[in-house]
Amino acid sequence: MTTIASEVKRRRTFAIISHPDAGKTTLTEKLLLFGGAIRLAGTVKGRKSKKFATSDWMELEKQRGISVTSSAMQFSYNDYKVNILDTPGHQDFSEDTYRTLLAADSAVMLIDAAKGVEAQTVKLFEVCSLRGLPVFTFINKLDRFGKDPLELLEEIEKVLGIRSYPMNWPVGMNYDFKGVYDRHRNRLEFFDKQDTQSRKTMSVNEALEQNLITDFHHQTLLSDLELLEIAGDEYDEDQVLQGQLTPVFFGSALNNFGVQTFLEEYLAIAPAPRAYISKSGPVDPVESPFSGFVFKIQANMNPAHRDRIAFLRVCSGKFAKGLSVYHIPTGKTIKLAQPQQFFAQERDVIEEAYPGDIVGVFDPGIFSIGDTVCTRGDIEYSKPPQFAPECFARLVNRDTGKYKQFHKGLHQLIEEGTIQLFKTVGGAEELIVGAVGQLQFDVFSYRLREEYGAQVAFEPIPYQMARWVRSGDRPLDVKKLQVLGVKTAYDSNDQPVVLLEAEYVLRWLQEKNPQVRFLATSCEETFLGIS
Ligand code: G4P
């Protein structure tokens, strides 16, 4: 086996999708502890609790005590190299969160046992299913009150439309949690709140003999397992890999319970990097030359240097420090100097990287989201779509003397994908900005001021939804869609869009225009799919 083939085989790259407070930071930290990437619990949390006064994250992040942008971290476990793509863990949601999923080969869906499937999880899950990503579920916080496990499985199926297969099953619930029964290994993993370091596994009989569980626990477990056998889905790895069946694990991240077993099972089942689909077909990760695409641009990671880092997902071939590549959109050759990889809080210059890895490269202002870089000129990945914003405002330049700065900043930040811009049709042209989360507005205005010296204001407007419109092969006169409660506009790629005041307006519009399709993403075709 070639080096590239063996490196690809041992890579696993995933993002954790969850609603805030489900325990993503806690789970990430436990995973990193197993991988030896961090030594102290609390290291990842530090970002939230502002412990890192000297950290070089954006000032805004520090002010608000949150992580504005997502990053990637790598650790080793057994013979695997694991890349965790971190998605912001705050209430405000951004397009970055969605785009991170474009760089993942699988997703871990974290659910709070008491809350079930929550809103942000649903949105992120939809992106995973659009890409056909395998999704592994970890139901967290079993140590305290939670919904009935069967109810949780039903919720996953009803709300998300994916079938599930519990890999383990809780014994005792709601403060009487005794552990989980591993269905494949036929053993009990015992929950000991006093000792969260070691993994205690035993047969059910041993647990009964040692009075760790009662007859009642045993009988309940037997009837639950019988029910799962009769009414539940069968385990089918192919369906897992196609994103049609999610393996479900119960545990408690805070107590480090079930995390190691989850990690091991995940690593054994989850796919190694597969072929990304480019405009000219699937790109074999092993056989093809180096290629990758930019899924995120982070500005000012270090204010002292005012640098911009473009995050590349390596899709094929070997990446080496100082590699000269084609920047496909411009045809220019660029040298990828100072490539960096991220380990928890630190970043290190790296010598080489393989498919599945995330590399941060210095961006001299050339990169946009979705750009392909490749050592040969014939691979190009499609641009990722834009996702329908949910917050809108009219953008006003408050300092007309800084017209040039305003337009330069606006143009560059739109290119970077910080915010979406819509130009209205008919009447005086208005600039309407849209974002998936409110925080993107703050970041946008902060950066316009700090980096370009422009001052902007956001004026409230009544729109709550955006949909891209298509009508088969025939050109569409968007002005015709402009009725009460609807504004028609073009996005920054000149694609027609309608901005709507309420969901019922969309239903009405659809009824009146059955030939028109109203889309929640800017492109219909499968984007950055995997084969
Ligand atoms: P997030 O990144 O998804 O937003 O969640 P985070 O890990 O910050 O966890 C949210 C809260 O849930 C934290 O409590 C955390 O300790 C708690 N938590 C995580 N996993 C478990 C678990 O398995 N069991 C229980 N009982 N709690 C869990 P907090 O009080 O908000 O913060 P902290 O004071 O613990 O830092």
Short mmCIF file of N, CA, C and O in Angstrom, two decimals, residues 4 7-15 72-75 81-85 100 102-106 131 266 271-276 283-286 290-293 295 311-319 341 350 352-359 381 530:
data_model
loop_
_atom_site.label_atom_id
_atom_site.label_comp_id
_atom_site.label_asym_id
_atom_site.label_seq_id
_atom_site.Cartn_x
_atom_site.Cartn_y
_atom_site.Cartn_z
N ILE A 4 0.17 7.30 0.72
CA ILE A 4 -1.08 8.06 0.67
C ILE A 4 -2.25 7.14 1.00
O ILE A 4 -3.12 7.48 1.81
N GLU A 7 -2.32 6.41 4.69
CA GLU A 7 -2.69 7.61 5.47
C GLU A 7 -4.19 7.90 5.32
O GLU A 7 -4.83 8.30 6.29
N VAL A 8 -4.72 7.70 4.12
CA VAL A 8 -6.15 7.96 3.91
C VAL A 8 -6.97 6.97 4.75
O VAL A 8 -7.92 7.35 5.43
N LYS A 9 -6.51 5.72 4.73
CA LYS A 9 -7.26 4.67 5.41
C LYS A 9 -7.42 4.94 6.91
O LYS A 9 -8.41 4.59 7.52
N ARG A 10 -6.42 5.59 7.50
CA ARG A 10 -6.50 5.79 8.96
C ARG A 10 -7.09 7.14 9.36
O ARG A 10 -7.11 7.51 10.52
N ARG A 11 -7.56 7.89 8.38
CA ARG A 11 -8.13 9.21 8.72
C ARG A 11 -9.64 9.16 8.92
O ARG A 11 -10.34 8.48 8.18
N ARG A 12 -10.09 9.89 9.92
CA ARG A 12 -11.53 10.07 10.15
C ARG A 12 -11.74 11.56 10.42
O ARG A 12 -11.13 12.13 11.31
N THR A 13 -12.62 12.17 9.63
CA THR A 13 -12.84 13.62 9.76
C THR A 13 -14.32 13.88 9.99
O THR A 13 -15.15 13.51 9.16
N PHE A 14 -14.63 14.45 11.14
CA PHE A 14 -16.05 14.67 11.44
C PHE A 14 -16.31 16.00 12.12
O PHE A 14 -15.41 16.64 12.65
N ALA A 15 -17.57 16.40 12.07
CA ALA A 15 -18.01 17.59 12.80
C ALA A 15 -19.08 17.14 13.79
O ALA A 15 -19.79 16.16 13.54
N ALA A 72 -10.44 23.53 13.33
CA ALA A 72 -10.30 22.08 13.25
C ALA A 72 -9.18 21.63 14.17
O ALA A 72 -8.21 22.34 14.36
N MET A 73 -9.35 20.49 14.75
CA MET A 73 -8.31 19.97 15.64
C MET A 73 -8.01 18.52 15.29
O MET A 73 -8.92 17.78 14.92
N GLN A 74 -6.75 18.16 15.42
CA GLN A 74 -6.38 16.79 15.07
C GLN A 74 -5.82 16.06 16.28
O GLN A 74 -5.12 16.66 17.09
N PHE A 75 -6.15 14.80 16.41
CA PHE A 75 -5.51 13.98 17.43
C PHE A 75 -5.37 12.54 16.92
O PHE A 75 -6.01 12.16 15.93
N LYS A 81 -5.88 8.75 12.76
CA LYS A 81 -5.69 10.20 12.86
C LYS A 81 -7.08 10.81 12.73
O LYS A 81 -7.76 10.61 11.72
N VAL A 82 -7.48 11.51 13.77
CA VAL A 82 -8.85 12.01 13.81
C VAL A 82 -8.86 13.53 13.69
O VAL A 82 -8.10 14.22 14.38
N ASN A 83 -9.68 14.03 12.79
CA ASN A 83 -9.84 15.49 12.66
C ASN A 83 -11.24 15.85 13.13
O ASN A 83 -12.23 15.37 12.57
N ILE A 84 -11.31 16.69 14.17
CA ILE A 84 -12.62 17.17 14.61
C ILE A 84 -12.78 18.58 14.09
O ILE A 84 -11.94 19.45 14.33
N LEU A 85 -13.84 18.80 13.36
CA LEU A 85 -14.13 20.15 12.87
C LEU A 85 -15.03 20.78 13.90
O LEU A 85 -16.12 20.27 14.19
N THR A 100 -18.75 24.20 7.55
CA THR A 100 -17.86 23.24 8.17
C THR A 100 -18.25 21.82 7.77
O THR A 100 -17.39 20.96 7.58
N LEU A 102 -19.21 20.82 5.05
CA LEU A 102 -18.76 20.49 3.69
C LEU A 102 -17.38 19.84 3.72
O LEU A 102 -16.96 19.21 2.76
N ALA A 103 -16.67 20.06 4.82
CA ALA A 103 -15.31 19.53 4.91
C ALA A 103 -15.28 18.22 5.69
O ALA A 103 -14.21 17.65 5.92
N ALA A 104 -16.44 17.74 6.12
CA ALA A 104 -16.48 16.53 6.96
C ALA A 104 -16.82 15.29 6.13
O ALA A 104 -17.47 15.38 5.10
N ASP A 105 -16.36 14.14 6.62
CA ASP A 105 -16.71 12.88 5.97
C ASP A 105 -17.84 12.18 6.72
O ASP A 105 -18.43 11.22 6.23
N SER A 106 -18.07 12.62 7.95
CA SER A 106 -19.18 12.08 8.73
C SER A 106 -19.51 13.09 9.82
O SER A 106 -18.76 14.06 10.00
N ARG A 131 -25.74 16.11 1.82
CA ARG A 131 -24.45 15.58 1.35
C ARG A 131 -24.36 14.06 1.47
O ARG A 131 -23.35 13.47 1.09
N TYR A 266 -17.06 4.35 16.67
CA TYR A 266 -17.14 5.34 15.59
C TYR A 266 -15.98 5.15 14.61
O TYR A 266 -16.17 5.09 13.39
N PRO A 271 -16.49 6.18 7.77
CA PRO A 271 -15.69 6.05 6.55
C PRO A 271 -14.40 6.87 6.60
O PRO A 271 -14.37 7.95 7.19
N ALA A 272 -13.38 6.33 5.96
CA ALA A 272 -12.17 7.12 5.69
C ALA A 272 -12.55 8.10 4.58
O ALA A 272 -13.59 7.94 3.94
N PRO A 273 -11.74 9.12 4.33
CA PRO A 273 -12.07 10.06 3.26
C PRO A 273 -12.40 9.35 1.94
O PRO A 273 -11.66 8.46 1.52
N ARG A 274 -13.54 9.73 1.36
CA ARG A 274 -13.94 9.14 0.08
C ARG A 274 -13.72 10.17 -1.02
O ARG A 274 -13.23 11.26 -0.77
N ALA A 275 -14.13 9.79 -2.23
CA ALA A 275 -13.91 10.70 -3.36
C ALA A 275 -14.89 11.86 -3.30
O ALA A 275 -16.10 11.64 -3.24
N TYR A 276 -14.41 13.06 -3.31
CA TYR A 276 -15.28 14.23 -3.47
C TYR A 276 -15.65 14.32 -4.94
O TYR A 276 -14.83 13.99 -5.81
N VAL A 283 -13.17 12.45 -7.51
CA VAL A 283 -11.72 12.60 -7.46
C VAL A 283 -11.19 11.60 -6.42
O VAL A 283 -11.41 11.76 -5.22
N ASP A 284 -10.54 10.56 -6.91
CA ASP A 284 -10.05 9.53 -6.00
C ASP A 284 -9.01 10.14 -5.04
O ASP A 284 -8.04 10.75 -5.49
N PRO A 285 -9.22 9.97 -3.73
CA PRO A 285 -8.31 10.63 -2.78
C PRO A 285 -6.87 10.12 -2.87
O PRO A 285 -5.92 10.85 -2.58
N VAL A 286 -6.72 8.86 -3.29
CA VAL A 286 -5.39 8.25 -3.30
C VAL A 286 -4.70 8.44 -4.65
O VAL A 286 -3.52 8.81 -4.73
N PHE A 290 -2.59 16.26 -5.66
CA PHE A 290 -3.10 17.05 -4.55
C PHE A 290 -4.23 17.99 -5.01
O PHE A 290 -4.08 18.72 -6.00
N SER A 291 -5.34 17.95 -4.29
CA SER A 291 -6.40 18.94 -4.52
C SER A 291 -7.10 19.20 -3.20
O SER A 291 -7.08 18.36 -2.29
N GLY A 292 -7.69 20.36 -3.10
CA GLY A 292 -8.44 20.70 -1.90
C GLY A 292 -9.28 21.92 -2.18
O GLY A 292 -9.18 22.52 -3.26
N PHE A 293 -10.13 22.29 -1.24
CA PHE A 293 -10.92 23.50 -1.43
C PHE A 293 -11.01 24.29 -0.13
O PHE A 293 -10.84 23.73 0.95
N PHE A 295 -12.90 26.02 2.70
CA PHE A 295 -14.27 25.99 3.25
C PHE A 295 -14.48 27.08 4.27
O PHE A 295 -15.58 27.29 4.75
N PHE A 311 -8.81 28.05 5.32
CA PHE A 311 -8.79 26.66 5.74
C PHE A 311 -9.12 25.78 4.54
O PHE A 311 -10.16 25.93 3.92
N LEU A 312 -8.17 24.89 4.24
CA LEU A 312 -8.35 23.99 3.11
C LEU A 312 -8.69 22.60 3.61
O LEU A 312 -8.06 22.11 4.55
N ARG A 313 -9.65 21.99 2.96
CA ARG A 313 -9.87 20.59 3.22
C ARG A 313 -9.08 19.85 2.14
O ARG A 313 -9.28 20.10 0.94
N VAL A 314 -8.16 18.99 2.55
CA VAL A 314 -7.42 18.23 1.56
C VAL A 314 -8.34 17.11 1.05
O VAL A 314 -8.87 16.34 1.84
N CYS A 315 -8.56 17.07 -0.26
CA CYS A 315 -9.46 16.05 -0.82
C CYS A 315 -8.70 14.90 -1.48
O CYS A 315 -9.18 13.77 -1.49
N SER A 316 -7.55 15.20 -2.07
CA SER A 316 -6.80 14.12 -2.72
C SER A 316 -5.31 14.42 -2.68
O SER A 316 -4.90 15.58 -2.57
N GLY A 317 -4.53 13.34 -2.79
CA GLY A 317 -3.08 13.46 -2.90
C GLY A 317 -2.42 13.94 -1.62
O GLY A 317 -3.05 14.07 -0.57
N LYS A 318 -1.12 14.19 -1.76
CA LYS A 318 -0.35 14.59 -0.58
C LYS A 318 -0.06 16.08 -0.62
O LYS A 318 0.33 16.62 -1.66
N PHE A 319 -0.26 16.71 0.51
CA PHE A 319 0.07 18.12 0.64
C PHE A 319 1.41 18.22 1.35
O PHE A 319 1.63 17.54 2.34
N GLN A 341 -1.50 23.48 11.13
CA GLN A 341 -2.53 22.57 11.57
C GLN A 341 -2.83 22.91 13.01
O GLN A 341 -1.98 23.47 13.69
N ILE A 350 3.04 22.67 9.71
CA ILE A 350 3.12 21.24 9.39
C ILE A 350 3.96 21.00 8.14
O ILE A 350 4.12 21.88 7.30
N GLU A 352 3.45 18.00 6.19
CA GLU A 352 2.63 17.33 5.18
C GLU A 352 1.22 17.06 5.71
O GLU A 352 1.00 17.06 6.91
N ALA A 353 0.32 16.87 4.79
CA ALA A 353 -1.05 16.55 5.18
C ALA A 353 -1.66 15.66 4.10
O ALA A 353 -1.17 15.63 2.96
N TYR A 354 -2.70 14.92 4.49
CA TYR A 354 -3.31 13.94 3.58
C TYR A 354 -4.82 14.17 3.50
O TYR A 354 -5.38 14.90 4.32
N PRO A 355 -5.48 13.50 2.54
CA PRO A 355 -6.93 13.68 2.43
C PRO A 355 -7.63 13.49 3.77
O PRO A 355 -7.30 12.59 4.53
N GLY A 356 -8.56 14.37 4.04
CA GLY A 356 -9.26 14.35 5.33
C GLY A 356 -8.72 15.41 6.27
O GLY A 356 -9.42 15.88 7.16
N ASP A 357 -7.47 15.82 6.06
CA ASP A 357 -6.87 16.82 6.95
C ASP A 357 -7.32 18.23 6.59
O ASP A 357 -7.70 18.50 5.44
N ILE A 358 -7.23 19.09 7.57
CA ILE A 358 -7.54 20.49 7.37
C ILE A 358 -6.25 21.27 7.54
O ILE A 358 -5.53 21.09 8.54
N VAL A 359 -5.94 22.09 6.56
CA VAL A 359 -4.71 22.86 6.63
C VAL A 359 -5.06 24.35 6.56
O VAL A 359 -5.86 24.76 5.73
N TYR A 381 -13.78 21.79 -7.80
CA TYR A 381 -14.98 21.43 -7.04
C TYR A 381 -16.01 22.54 -7.20
O TYR A 381 -15.65 23.71 -7.34
N ILE A 530 -20.12 13.11 -2.00
CA ILE A 530 -19.06 12.11 -1.92
C ILE A 530 -19.55 10.86 -2.62
O ILE A 530 -20.75 10.62 -2.66
#
